Short mmCIF file of C-alpha atoms in Angstrom, two decimals:
data_model
loop_
_atom_site.label_atom_id
_atom_site.label_comp_id
_atom_site.label_asym_id
_atom_site.label_seq_id
_atom_site.Cartn_x
_atom_site.Cartn_y
_atom_site.Cartn_z
CA MET X 27 94.04 117.93 104.43
CA GLY X 28 91.71 116.16 102.04
CA ARG X 29 92.15 114.97 98.50
CA CYS X 30 90.87 117.26 95.80
CA ARG X 31 91.28 118.16 92.17
CA PRO X 32 94.06 120.55 91.21
CA PRO X 33 93.05 124.19 91.58
CA GLY X 34 92.17 125.87 88.29
CA GLY X 35 91.35 122.61 86.50
CA ALA X 36 93.72 120.07 85.06
CA ALA X 37 97.29 120.02 86.28
CA ARG X 38 99.86 121.63 84.03
CA MET X 39 102.27 118.79 84.49
CA THR X 40 102.68 115.61 86.48
CA LEU X 41 106.06 114.57 87.81
CA TRP X 42 106.97 111.33 89.53
CA ILE X 43 109.65 111.52 92.19
CA VAL X 44 111.16 108.55 93.97
CA LEU X 45 112.44 109.85 97.30
CA ASN X 46 114.20 107.35 99.56
CA GLY X 47 112.53 104.50 97.72
CA THR X 48 108.97 105.87 97.88
CA LYS X 49 107.41 106.96 94.58
CA ARG X 50 105.36 110.19 94.86
CA ARG X 51 103.11 111.79 92.24
CA ILE X 52 103.35 115.58 92.04
CA ASP X 53 100.77 117.51 90.03
CA LEU X 54 101.96 121.05 89.37
CA PRO X 55 99.35 123.80 88.89
CA SER X 56 98.08 124.81 85.48
CA PRO X 57 99.23 128.20 84.20
CA SER X 58 95.67 129.49 84.61
CA ALA X 59 95.33 128.35 88.23
CA GLU X 60 94.53 131.14 90.69
CA ASP X 61 97.13 129.93 93.15
CA GLN X 62 100.40 129.07 91.42
CA ARG X 63 101.85 128.01 94.77
CA GLN X 64 99.70 124.96 95.33
CA CYS X 65 100.49 121.51 93.99
CA LEU X 66 99.19 118.05 94.76
CA VAL X 67 101.46 115.43 96.31
CA ASP X 68 99.80 112.02 95.96
CA GLY X 69 96.49 113.90 95.58
CA VAL X 70 96.93 115.98 98.72
CA PRO X 71 97.13 119.78 98.25
CA VAL X 72 100.42 121.27 99.39
CA THR X 73 101.28 124.96 99.44
CA PHE X 74 104.81 125.65 98.32
CA ASP X 75 107.16 128.28 97.00
CA ALA X 76 110.50 127.62 95.37
CA CYS X 77 113.36 129.86 94.41
CA MET X 78 116.70 128.88 92.88
CA LEU X 79 119.36 130.64 94.96
CA GLU X 80 122.28 129.53 92.83
CA PRO X 81 122.95 126.55 90.56
CA GLY X 82 122.22 123.42 92.62
CA VAL X 83 120.84 125.30 95.64
CA MET X 84 117.14 125.99 96.09
CA SER X 85 115.04 127.67 98.76
CA LEU X 86 111.84 125.68 99.22
CA VAL X 87 108.94 126.74 101.44
CA VAL X 88 106.44 123.95 102.11
CA GLU X 89 103.36 124.66 104.23
CA GLY X 90 105.14 127.69 105.72
CA ARG X 91 108.37 125.85 106.63
CA GLN X 92 111.50 126.90 104.79
CA TYR X 93 114.14 124.46 103.60
CA ARG X 94 117.49 124.97 101.92
CA CYS X 95 117.95 122.18 99.40
CA VAL X 96 121.35 121.35 97.94
CA LEU X 97 121.56 118.96 95.00
CA ASP X 98 124.26 116.33 95.40
CA GLY X 99 124.29 114.07 92.35
CA ASP X 100 121.35 111.68 92.72
CA ALA X 101 120.50 113.06 96.17
CA VAL X 102 119.33 116.25 97.83
CA ILE X 103 120.62 117.47 101.18
CA VAL X 104 117.94 119.11 103.33
CA GLY X 105 118.75 120.12 106.91
CA GLY X 106 121.95 118.08 106.82
CA ARG X 107 120.07 114.92 105.81
CA ARG X 108 120.91 113.35 102.44
CA SER X 109 117.99 111.75 100.56
CA THR X 110 118.31 109.99 97.25
CA PHE X 111 115.79 110.78 94.56
CA GLU X 112 114.84 110.05 90.96
CA LEU X 113 112.81 112.44 88.89
CA ASP X 114 110.59 111.09 86.15
CA ASP X 115 109.64 114.09 84.04
CA PRO X 116 107.28 112.99 81.24
CA ARG X 117 108.47 115.96 79.18
CA SER X 118 111.97 114.53 79.00
CA LEU X 119 112.86 112.02 76.34
CA ALA X 120 114.15 109.60 78.97
CA GLY X 121 110.87 109.92 80.89
CA ARG X 122 108.83 109.24 77.77
CA ARG X 123 111.00 106.21 76.99
CA ARG X 124 110.44 104.78 80.48
CA ALA X 125 106.69 105.48 80.37
CA GLY X 126 106.26 104.06 76.91
CA GLY X 127 107.01 100.40 77.54
CA GLY X 128 108.29 98.19 74.73
CA ALA X 129 108.57 98.88 71.03
CA ALA X 130 105.95 96.29 69.99
CA GLY X 131 102.50 97.36 68.83
CA PRO X 132 101.04 100.80 68.24
CA ARG X 133 102.46 103.58 70.39
CA PRO X 134 100.74 106.90 71.01
CA VAL X 135 102.37 110.31 70.93
CA LYS X 136 100.71 112.13 73.83
CA ALA X 137 100.71 115.77 74.85
CA PRO X 138 102.79 116.09 78.05
CA MET X 139 101.02 119.36 78.93
CA PRO X 140 98.14 121.53 77.74
CA GLY X 141 99.00 123.67 74.76
CA ARG X 142 98.25 124.67 71.19
CA VAL X 143 99.35 122.72 68.12
CA VAL X 144 101.62 124.92 66.00
CA ARG X 145 102.93 122.33 63.52
CA VAL X 146 102.01 118.83 62.44
CA LEU X 147 105.10 117.24 60.94
CA VAL X 148 103.61 113.93 59.74
CA ALA X 149 100.51 112.57 58.05
CA PRO X 150 98.83 109.17 58.28
CA GLY X 151 100.82 106.65 56.28
CA ASP X 152 104.17 108.44 56.70
CA GLU X 153 107.14 106.33 57.74
CA VAL X 154 109.00 107.81 60.73
CA ALA X 155 112.25 107.03 62.48
CA GLU X 156 112.49 106.64 66.23
CA HIS X 157 112.76 110.11 67.84
CA GLN X 158 111.70 111.88 64.64
CA GLY X 159 109.57 114.97 65.27
CA VAL X 160 105.82 114.36 64.92
CA VAL X 161 104.03 117.40 66.36
CA VAL X 162 105.06 120.77 67.80
CA ILE X 163 102.91 122.23 70.55
CA GLU X 164 103.25 125.59 72.21
CA ALA X 165 102.76 125.87 75.95
CA MET X 166 103.74 128.76 78.18
CA LYS X 167 105.27 130.58 75.19
CA MET X 168 107.67 127.68 74.51
CA GLN X 169 107.50 125.28 71.60
CA ASN X 170 107.96 121.58 72.31
CA GLU X 171 108.61 119.09 69.55
CA LEU X 172 107.07 115.73 70.40
CA LYS X 173 108.92 112.83 68.87
CA SER X 174 107.97 109.40 67.65
CA PRO X 175 108.43 106.76 70.37
CA LYS X 176 109.50 104.19 67.77
CA ALA X 177 110.32 103.68 64.13
CA GLY X 178 107.27 102.76 62.11
CA ARG X 179 104.29 104.05 60.20
CA VAL X 180 101.97 106.83 61.38
CA VAL X 181 98.51 105.25 61.55
CA SER X 182 96.58 108.26 62.80
CA VAL X 183 96.92 111.96 63.48
CA GLY X 184 94.14 113.29 65.67
CA ILE X 185 94.99 116.99 65.68
CA ALA X 186 95.45 119.93 63.34
CA VAL X 187 97.37 123.21 63.52
CA GLY X 188 95.62 125.57 65.90
CA ASP X 189 93.94 122.84 67.98
CA THR X 190 94.11 123.12 71.74
CA VAL X 191 95.24 119.94 73.47
CA GLY X 192 95.16 118.80 77.07
CA SER X 193 97.77 116.91 79.07
CA GLY X 194 97.71 113.25 78.04
CA ASP X 195 95.72 113.76 74.82
CA VAL X 196 96.74 111.34 72.07
CA LEU X 197 98.04 113.40 69.16
CA ALA X 198 99.16 110.64 66.84
CA VAL X 199 99.73 106.90 66.82
CA VAL X 200 102.79 105.17 65.35
CA GLU X 201 102.65 101.46 64.53
#
């Protein structure tokens, strides 16, 4: 297998998983990708299919091999083998906090996924509290309110209602 770009253009979402101490980057396919069953693991295309069988139990097919995965706290049991993992989802508030670094200096509010801006909740010069809503984007028929990474003043807003944004685009900056 060679390294390539995600099928269908930019990845819909990037997750970071630490599995048994090794950090792996997983790029999930964009909603418009032809093949929704292909992701990139550390840049290498991997064909997969996943189905939640019951809460905490998932059927996972990777490159044609089927696995039954059972969540066990901070670990997953696959084939009787327990592996610890951490999931760093940039869409989660905790993930954004970890990715954002310290509170000093200007901090961007970035789009975690491609979508369309449906509301802009602040304007340049507005004072915002930490975790106050800044922008609402719609992706995959769900609205996501993106929050300020820190208390401060909004120094720029680079989008407007109706704009289409890509994953990682800077929507606003809070100083």
